[in-house]
Amino acid sequence: MAAVSLCDVSCVFRSAGKSVHAVANVSLDVQGGEFFTLLGPSGSGKTTCLRMIGGFTLPSSGSIFIDGAEVSQHPPYLRPVNTVFQDYALFPHMSILDNVAYSLMVRGVDRSTRERRAMTLLEMVQLPEVAQRKPAQLSGGQRQRIALARALISEPKVLLLDEPLGALDLKLREQMQGELKSLQRKLGITFIFVTHDQHEALSMSDRIGVFNKGRLEQIATPADLYNRPATRFVAEFVGTANVLQSQHVPGSARNGAVMIRPEQIRLELGTPASEGTPARVLGVVRDVQFFGSFWRVSVQCPQAGEPLLVDVPVNTALRAPQSGDAAQLFWDDAAAHPIEDAAVRALPA
Ligand code: ADP
Ligand code: MG
């Protein structure tokens, strides 16, 4: 049985006489103990979807089940879930200890029990020393951990997290990604995590659902999402993608659009030798960007219409490719992955 199920769930907001379809016909099953991520650009319906699971927004149609029980119309306090909000929503006038112990206080747990429990949670997030401070006396990263401790103290079956790391700088965010993931593994709680950051989603999740304009475009593991995106939108949202019409790609067996990741293309400088494997396409280097461990090279290929992007590892290249260099591009058949594409790039035959 799934920990959380959404069956054909939609949410329509009406504001100023207009209808906004924030979430449209979403169905998904999140398994117990899973780290499931809702990924998508701003405005794609992630927060609305999470709020419907938490009970803060009610669906316009469809059903929501938690642990097999229908909760579609239940208020938040009747659902075995808790939420870490984007802005953490700590109470500014309360001590950190009281913030963490808050939900136990509401339930009438006596002071010494709830304070002992709150201290255990503060130790778990490695911040026992801040118990007597106020939220304003903490850094962003510390506030984030406190919000987590406060949400976990009620031992929810499912924890909902809405862009919890969004306010942190890159280094701290990467550190917290690792900590959050190992905490989730240790506790075995189901996490439903919202982010617009594809790196964060790929590195943390067991599975990812990609939102586009209120719809779920694909649900897959990080590796499948990256290597076998179903649509052009997914291909381009989770990474950099070359999208080509396959009949124009030498060696392609099928018609339709194919996607090739820049790191799946091998680049050789210079014109072809008479022996050896012939290149898929020939071109001219137009632009080179340095990314530290690789060069992203834009190659103009007459056969392919628009330029193709190729990632060239810095340590294997003899010299930096330069604008104007003749280039040969090679890739394996398996690197060209068929995708659904509403607007396939029109290529000259
Ligand atoms: P995301 O979290 O992916 O950025 P949201 O779920 O917040 O997206 O929003 C999805 C769409 O619904 C957006 O167009 C947003 O403007 C709209 N929306 C969200 N909340 C409301 C609301 N309370 N009233 C009207 N429109 C809303
Ligand atoms: Mg949001």
CSV table of C-alpha atoms and ligand atoms in Angstrom, one decimal:
chain,number,residue,atom,x,y,z
A,1,MET,CA,0.0,0.0,0.0
A,2,ALA,CA,1.3,3.4,-0.9
A,3,ALA,CA,2.0,5.9,1.9
A,4,VAL,CA,0.4,8.7,-0.1
A,5,SER,CA,-1.8,8.4,-3.2
A,6,LEU,CA,-3.2,11.1,-5.4
A,7,CYS,CA,-5.9,10.0,-7.8
A,8,ASP,CA,-6.7,12.4,-10.6
A,9,VAL,CA,-6.3,15.4,-8.3
A,10,SER,CA,-7.0,18.9,-9.7
A,11,CYS,CA,-7.0,22.3,-8.0
A,12,VAL,CA,-8.6,25.4,-9.6
A,13,PHE,CA,-8.2,28.8,-8.0
A,14,ARG,CA,-10.7,31.5,-8.8
A,15,SER,CA,-9.3,35.0,-8.4
A,16,ALA,CA,-10.5,38.3,-9.9
A,17,GLY,CA,-13.1,36.4,-12.0
A,18,LYS,CA,-10.5,34.2,-13.6
A,19,SER,CA,-9.8,30.5,-13.1
A,20,VAL,CA,-6.3,29.3,-12.6
A,21,HIS,CA,-5.6,25.5,-13.0
A,22,ALA,CA,-2.8,25.3,-10.5
A,23,VAL,CA,-2.8,21.5,-10.5
A,24,ALA,CA,-4.4,19.4,-13.3
A,25,ASN,CA,-5.3,15.7,-13.1
A,26,VAL,CA,-2.3,14.6,-11.1
A,27,SER,CA,-2.1,10.9,-10.1
A,28,LEU,CA,0.9,9.5,-8.2
A,29,ASP,CA,1.8,6.9,-5.5
A,30,VAL,CA,4.5,7.6,-3.0
A,31,GLN,CA,5.8,4.5,-1.2
A,32,GLY,CA,6.5,4.2,2.5
A,33,GLY,CA,10.0,5.4,3.4
A,34,GLU,CA,10.5,6.9,-0.1
A,35,PHE,CA,12.3,10.2,-0.7
A,36,PHE,CA,9.9,11.6,-3.4
A,37,THR,CA,10.6,15.0,-5.0
A,38,LEU,CA,8.2,17.3,-6.8
A,39,LEU,CA,10.4,19.2,-9.3
A,40,GLY,CA,9.3,21.9,-11.7
A,41,PRO,CA,9.8,25.6,-12.6
A,42,SER,CA,8.2,28.4,-10.5
A,43,GLY,CA,4.4,28.4,-10.8
A,44,SER,CA,4.1,24.8,-12.1
A,45,GLY,CA,1.9,23.7,-9.2
A,46,LYS,CA,4.4,22.1,-6.7
A,47,THR,CA,3.4,24.0,-3.6
A,48,THR,CA,-0.3,23.6,-4.4
A,49,CYS,CA,0.2,19.9,-4.7
A,50,LEU,CA,2.0,19.7,-1.4
A,51,ARG,CA,-0.6,21.9,0.3
A,52,MET,CA,-3.3,19.5,-0.8
A,53,ILE,CA,-1.4,16.6,0.7
A,54,GLY,CA,-1.0,18.5,3.9
A,55,GLY,CA,-4.7,19.7,4.0
A,56,PHE,CA,-4.0,23.4,3.7
A,57,THR,CA,-5.7,23.6,0.3
A,58,LEU,CA,-8.5,21.3,-0.7
A,59,PRO,CA,-8.6,19.7,-4.1
A,60,SER,CA,-11.3,20.9,-6.6
A,61,SER,CA,-11.6,17.2,-7.7
A,62,GLY,CA,-9.9,13.9,-7.3
A,63,SER,CA,-9.0,12.0,-4.1
A,64,ILE,CA,-6.0,11.9,-1.7
A,65,PHE,CA,-5.2,8.8,0.4
A,66,ILE,CA,-2.7,8.6,3.2
A,67,ASP,CA,-1.8,5.1,4.4
A,68,GLY,CA,-4.8,3.8,2.5
A,69,ALA,CA,-7.4,6.1,4.2
A,70,GLU,CA,-9.1,8.8,2.2
A,71,VAL,CA,-8.3,12.3,3.6
A,72,SER,CA,-9.3,14.5,0.7
A,73,GLN,CA,-11.5,16.8,2.8
A,74,HIS,CA,-9.7,16.4,6.1
A,75,PRO,CA,-8.2,19.4,7.9
A,76,PRO,CA,-4.4,19.4,8.4
A,77,TYR,CA,-4.5,18.3,12.1
A,78,LEU,CA,-6.4,15.1,11.2
A,79,ARG,CA,-3.6,14.0,8.8
A,80,PRO,CA,-0.5,12.0,9.9
A,81,VAL,CA,1.7,14.4,8.1
A,82,ASN,CA,3.8,17.5,9.0
A,83,THR,CA,5.2,20.3,6.9
A,84,VAL,CA,8.4,22.3,6.8
A,85,PHE,CA,7.5,25.5,5.1
A,86,GLN,CA,9.6,27.5,2.8
A,87,ASP,CA,10.1,30.4,5.3
A,88,TYR,CA,10.3,27.9,8.3
A,89,ALA,CA,7.5,29.8,10.1
A,90,LEU,CA,9.2,29.7,13.5
A,91,PHE,CA,7.5,31.7,16.3
A,92,PRO,CA,9.8,34.7,16.8
A,93,HIS,CA,8.9,35.4,20.5
A,94,MET,CA,9.4,31.8,21.6
A,95,SER,CA,12.7,30.1,22.6
A,96,ILE,CA,14.1,27.5,20.2
A,97,LEU,CA,13.2,24.8,22.7
A,98,ASP,CA,9.6,25.9,22.9
A,99,ASN,CA,9.4,26.2,19.1
A,100,VAL,CA,10.5,22.6,18.8
A,101,ALA,CA,8.2,21.4,21.6
A,102,TYR,CA,5.3,23.4,20.2
A,103,SER,CA,3.1,20.6,18.8
A,104,LEU,CA,3.6,18.5,22.0
A,105,MET,CA,2.4,21.5,24.1
A,106,VAL,CA,-0.7,21.9,21.9
A,107,ARG,CA,-1.4,18.2,22.6
A,108,GLY,CA,-1.2,18.8,26.3
A,109,VAL,CA,2.1,16.8,26.9
A,110,ASP,CA,3.6,17.9,30.3
A,111,ARG,CA,6.4,20.4,30.3
A,112,SER,CA,9.3,18.1,31.4
A,113,THR,CA,8.4,15.4,29.0
A,114,ARG,CA,8.1,17.7,26.0
A,115,GLU,CA,11.3,19.6,26.9
A,116,ARG,CA,13.2,16.3,27.2
A,117,ARG,CA,11.8,15.2,23.8
A,118,ALA,CA,12.7,18.6,22.2
A,119,MET,CA,16.2,18.3,23.5
A,120,THR,CA,16.5,14.9,21.9
A,121,LEU,CA,15.4,16.4,18.6
A,122,LEU,CA,17.9,19.3,19.0
A,123,GLU,CA,20.6,16.8,19.5
A,124,MET,CA,19.5,14.9,16.4
A,125,VAL,CA,19.9,18.1,14.3
A,126,GLN,CA,23.2,18.8,16.1
A,127,LEU,CA,22.1,22.1,17.7
A,128,PRO,CA,21.5,21.3,21.5
A,129,GLU,CA,23.4,24.5,22.4
A,130,VAL,CA,20.8,26.9,20.9
A,131,ALA,CA,17.9,25.7,23.0
A,132,GLN,CA,17.4,29.0,24.9
A,133,ARG,CA,17.9,31.3,22.0
A,134,LYS,CA,15.2,33.1,19.9
A,135,PRO,CA,14.9,32.4,16.1
A,136,ALA,CA,16.4,35.8,15.3
A,137,GLN,CA,19.6,34.8,17.0
A,138,LEU,CA,20.2,31.9,14.6
A,139,SER,CA,21.8,31.7,11.1
A,140,GLY,CA,19.7,30.6,8.1
A,141,GLY,CA,21.1,27.1,8.2
A,142,GLN,CA,20.4,26.7,11.9
A,143,ARG,CA,16.8,28.0,11.5
A,144,GLN,CA,16.4,25.4,8.8
A,145,ARG,CA,17.4,22.6,11.2
A,146,ILE,CA,15.1,23.9,13.9
A,147,ALA,CA,12.2,23.9,11.5
A,148,LEU,CA,13.0,20.3,10.7
A,149,ALA,CA,13.3,19.3,14.4
A,150,ARG,CA,10.0,21.0,15.1
A,151,ALA,CA,8.3,19.1,12.3
A,152,LEU,CA,9.7,15.7,13.3
A,153,ILE,CA,8.9,15.9,17.0
A,154,SER,CA,5.3,14.8,16.4
A,155,GLU,CA,6.6,11.7,14.6
A,156,PRO,CA,4.7,12.2,11.4
A,157,LYS,CA,4.4,9.3,8.9
A,158,VAL,CA,5.0,11.7,6.1
A,159,LEU,CA,7.1,14.8,6.1
A,160,LEU,CA,6.3,17.5,3.5
A,161,LEU,CA,9.1,19.9,2.7
A,162,ASP,CA,8.6,23.0,0.5
A,163,GLU,CA,11.9,24.2,-0.9
A,164,PRO,CA,13.4,23.9,2.6
A,165,LEU,CA,17.0,24.7,1.5
A,166,GLY,CA,16.1,27.5,-0.9
A,167,ALA,CA,17.2,30.3,1.5
A,168,LEU,CA,20.7,28.8,2.1
A,169,ASP,CA,23.9,29.6,0.2
A,170,LEU,CA,25.3,26.9,-2.1
A,171,LYS,CA,27.9,25.3,0.2
A,172,LEU,CA,25.5,25.1,3.1
A,173,ARG,CA,22.7,23.8,0.8
A,174,GLU,CA,24.9,21.0,-0.4
A,175,GLN,CA,25.9,20.1,3.1
A,176,MET,CA,22.2,20.1,4.3
A,177,GLN,CA,21.2,18.0,1.3
A,178,GLY,CA,23.5,15.2,2.5
A,179,GLU,CA,22.3,15.6,6.1
A,180,LEU,CA,18.6,15.7,5.2
A,181,LYS,CA,19.0,12.6,3.1
A,182,SER,CA,20.8,10.6,5.8
A,183,LEU,CA,18.3,11.7,8.5
A,184,GLN,CA,15.5,10.5,6.2
A,185,ARG,CA,17.2,7.2,5.8
A,186,LYS,CA,17.8,6.8,9.5
A,187,LEU,CA,14.2,7.7,10.5
A,188,GLY,CA,12.6,5.8,7.7
A,189,ILE,CA,10.0,8.6,7.3
A,190,THR,CA,8.4,9.2,3.9
A,191,PHE,CA,9.6,12.6,2.6
A,192,ILE,CA,7.8,14.5,-0.1
A,193,PHE,CA,10.2,17.3,-1.1
A,194,VAL,CA,9.5,20.3,-3.3
A,195,THR,CA,12.3,22.0,-5.3
A,196,HIS,CA,12.8,23.9,-8.5
A,197,ASP,CA,16.5,22.9,-8.5
A,198,GLN,CA,17.3,19.9,-10.7
A,199,HIS,CA,20.7,19.2,-9.1
A,200,GLU,CA,19.1,19.0,-5.7
A,201,ALA,CA,16.3,16.7,-7.0
A,202,LEU,CA,18.7,14.4,-8.8
A,203,SER,CA,21.1,14.1,-5.9
A,204,MET,CA,18.6,13.5,-3.1
A,205,SER,CA,15.6,11.6,-4.5
A,206,ASP,CA,14.5,8.0,-4.8
A,207,ARG,CA,12.0,9.2,-7.4
A,208,ILE,CA,11.1,12.5,-9.0
A,209,GLY,CA,7.8,13.8,-10.4
A,210,VAL,CA,8.4,16.6,-12.9
A,211,PHE,CA,5.7,19.3,-13.0
A,212,ASN,CA,5.0,21.5,-16.0
A,213,LYS,CA,2.1,23.9,-16.0
A,214,GLY,CA,0.2,22.0,-13.3
A,215,ARG,CA,0.6,18.6,-14.9
A,216,LEU,CA,3.0,15.8,-14.0
A,217,GLU,CA,5.0,15.1,-17.2
A,218,GLN,CA,7.0,12.1,-15.9
A,219,ILE,CA,7.7,10.1,-12.7
A,220,ALA,CA,11.0,8.3,-12.7
A,221,THR,CA,14.2,7.6,-10.8
A,222,PRO,CA,16.9,10.3,-11.1
A,223,ALA,CA,18.9,8.2,-13.5
A,224,ASP,CA,15.9,7.4,-15.7
A,225,LEU,CA,14.8,11.0,-15.7
A,226,TYR,CA,18.2,12.1,-16.9
A,227,ASN,CA,19.0,9.3,-19.3
A,228,ARG,CA,15.5,8.5,-20.6
A,229,PRO,CA,13.4,11.7,-20.3
A,230,ALA,CA,9.9,11.2,-21.9
A,231,THR,CA,9.5,14.7,-23.2
A,232,ARG,CA,11.5,17.6,-24.5
A,233,PHE,CA,10.4,19.6,-21.5
A,234,VAL,CA,11.8,17.0,-19.0
A,235,ALA,CA,15.0,16.6,-21.1
A,236,GLU,CA,15.7,20.3,-21.0
A,237,PHE,CA,14.6,20.9,-17.4
A,238,VAL,CA,16.7,18.2,-15.8
A,239,GLY,CA,19.9,19.0,-17.8
A,240,THR,CA,21.3,20.3,-21.0
A,241,ALA,CA,19.9,18.5,-24.1
A,242,ASN,CA,20.5,18.5,-27.8
A,243,VAL,CA,17.2,17.7,-29.5
A,244,LEU,CA,17.3,16.6,-33.1
A,245,GLN,CA,14.9,15.2,-35.7
A,246,SER,CA,16.1,11.7,-36.0
A,247,GLN,CA,15.8,11.2,-39.7
A,248,HIS,CA,18.6,13.8,-40.0
A,249,VAL,CA,20.8,11.9,-37.6
A,250,PRO,CA,23.1,9.5,-39.5
A,251,GLY,CA,22.5,6.0,-38.2
A,252,SER,CA,19.1,6.7,-36.7
A,253,ALA,CA,16.6,3.9,-37.3
A,254,ARG,CA,13.4,5.7,-36.4
A,255,ASN,CA,11.6,8.9,-37.1
A,256,GLY,CA,10.8,11.5,-34.6
A,257,ALA,CA,12.8,13.6,-32.1
A,258,VAL,CA,15.9,12.3,-30.3
A,259,MET,CA,17.8,13.8,-27.4
A,260,ILE,CA,21.5,13.5,-26.9
A,261,ARG,CA,23.3,14.8,-23.7
A,262,PRO,CA,26.4,17.0,-24.3
A,263,GLU,CA,28.6,14.6,-22.4
A,264,GLN,CA,27.5,11.7,-24.6
A,265,ILE,CA,29.1,13.3,-27.7
A,266,ARG,CA,32.8,12.8,-28.3
A,267,LEU,CA,34.6,15.6,-30.2
A,268,GLU,CA,37.7,15.3,-32.2
A,269,LEU,CA,39.4,18.3,-33.7
A,270,GLY,CA,40.6,18.4,-37.3
A,271,THR,CA,39.2,16.9,-40.5
A,272,PRO,CA,38.5,13.2,-40.9
A,273,ALA,CA,41.3,10.8,-41.7
A,274,SER,CA,40.6,8.3,-44.5
A,275,GLU,CA,40.6,5.2,-42.1
A,276,GLY,CA,38.7,4.7,-38.8
A,277,THR,CA,35.0,5.1,-37.8
A,278,PRO,CA,33.4,8.0,-39.8
A,279,ALA,CA,32.0,10.8,-37.7
A,280,ARG,CA,28.2,11.1,-37.2
A,281,VAL,CA,28.4,14.8,-38.2
A,282,LEU,CA,31.1,17.3,-39.1
A,283,GLY,CA,31.1,20.9,-38.0
A,284,VAL,CA,32.9,24.0,-36.9
A,285,VAL,CA,33.5,25.1,-33.3
A,286,ARG,CA,31.6,28.3,-32.7
A,287,ASP,CA,31.9,28.9,-29.0
A,288,VAL,CA,33.7,27.5,-26.0
A,289,GLN,CA,32.7,27.9,-22.4
A,290,PHE,CA,35.0,26.8,-19.5
A,291,PHE,CA,33.3,25.0,-16.6
A,292,GLY,CA,36.4,24.0,-14.7
A,293,SER,CA,36.3,20.2,-15.2
A,294,PHE,CA,35.0,20.4,-18.8
A,295,TRP,CA,34.6,22.7,-21.8
A,296,ARG,CA,31.1,23.1,-23.2
A,297,VAL,CA,31.7,23.5,-26.9
A,298,SER,CA,29.0,24.7,-29.3
A,299,VAL,CA,29.6,23.2,-32.7
A,300,GLN,CA,27.9,24.4,-35.9
A,301,CYS,CA,26.8,21.4,-37.9
A,302,PRO,CA,25.3,22.0,-41.3
A,303,GLN,CA,23.7,18.5,-41.2
A,304,ALA,CA,22.0,19.2,-37.9
A,305,GLY,CA,20.8,22.8,-38.4
A,306,GLU,CA,21.3,24.5,-35.1
A,307,PRO,CA,24.6,24.1,-33.1
A,308,LEU,CA,25.1,21.0,-31.0
A,309,LEU,CA,26.5,21.3,-27.5
A,310,VAL,CA,29.4,19.0,-26.6
A,311,ASP,CA,31.0,18.6,-23.2
A,312,VAL,CA,34.7,17.9,-23.5
A,313,PRO,CA,36.5,16.8,-20.3
A,314,VAL,CA,39.4,19.1,-19.6
A,315,ASN,CA,41.8,16.4,-18.6
A,316,THR,CA,41.5,14.4,-21.8
A,317,ALA,CA,41.6,17.2,-24.3
A,318,LEU,CA,45.0,17.8,-25.9
A,319,ARG,CA,44.2,21.5,-26.1
A,320,ALA,CA,41.3,23.8,-25.6
A,321,PRO,CA,38.9,23.8,-28.6
A,322,GLN,CA,38.8,27.2,-30.2
A,323,SER,CA,36.3,29.0,-32.3
A,324,GLY,CA,36.9,28.2,-36.0
A,325,ASP,CA,38.3,24.7,-35.3
A,326,ALA,CA,37.1,21.9,-37.6
A,327,ALA,CA,35.3,19.3,-35.4
A,328,GLN,CA,34.1,15.7,-35.9
A,329,LEU,CA,31.3,14.5,-33.6
A,330,PHE,CA,30.8,10.8,-32.6
A,331,TRP,CA,28.2,9.1,-30.4
A,332,ASP,CA,26.9,5.6,-29.7
A,333,ASP,CA,23.4,4.6,-31.0
A,334,ALA,CA,22.3,4.2,-27.3
A,335,ALA,CA,23.2,7.9,-26.6
A,336,ALA,CA,20.4,9.1,-28.9
A,337,HIS,CA,17.2,8.7,-26.9
A,338,PRO,CA,13.8,9.1,-28.5
A,339,ILE,CA,11.6,11.8,-26.9
A,340,GLU,CA,8.1,13.2,-27.4
A,341,ASP,CA,8.4,16.7,-28.8
A,342,ALA,CA,5.6,19.0,-29.6
A,343,ALA,CA,7.8,21.4,-31.5
A,344,VAL,CA,10.6,19.3,-33.1
A,345,ARG,CA,13.4,21.5,-34.4
A,346,ALA,CA,12.9,21.8,-38.1
A,347,LEU,CA,16.0,20.7,-39.8
A,348,PRO,CA,17.1,20.9,-43.4
A,349,ALA,CA,17.2,17.5,-45.1
B,1,ADP,P1,5.0,26.4,-7.5
B,1,ADP,O1,5.1,26.0,-6.1
B,1,ADP,O2,5.4,25.3,-8.5
B,1,ADP,O3,5.9,27.6,-7.8
B,1,ADP,P2,2.3,27.1,-7.0
B,1,ADP,O4,1.6,25.8,-6.7
B,1,ADP,O5,2.6,28.0,-5.9
B,1,ADP,O6,3.5,26.8,-7.9
B,1,ADP,O7,1.3,27.9,-8.0
B,1,ADP,C1,0.7,27.3,-9.2
B,1,ADP,C2,-0.2,28.3,-9.8
B,1,ADP,O8,-1.3,28.5,-9.0
B,1,ADP,C3,0.5,29.6,-10.1
B,1,ADP,O9,0.0,30.1,-11.3
B,1,ADP,C4,0.0,30.5,-9.0
B,1,ADP,O10,0.0,31.8,-9.3
B,1,ADP,C5,-1.4,29.9,-8.7
B,1,ADP,N1,-1.8,30.0,-7.3
B,1,ADP,C6,-1.2,29.5,-6.2
B,1,ADP,N2,-1.9,29.8,-5.1
B,1,ADP,C7,-2.9,30.5,-5.5
B,1,ADP,C8,-4.0,31.1,-4.8
B,1,ADP,N3,-4.2,31.0,-3.4
B,1,ADP,N4,-4.9,31.9,-5.5
B,1,ADP,C9,-4.8,32.0,-6.8
B,1,ADP,N5,-3.8,31.4,-7.6
B,1,ADP,C10,-2.9,30.7,-6.9
B,2,MG,MG,6.3,26.9,-4.5
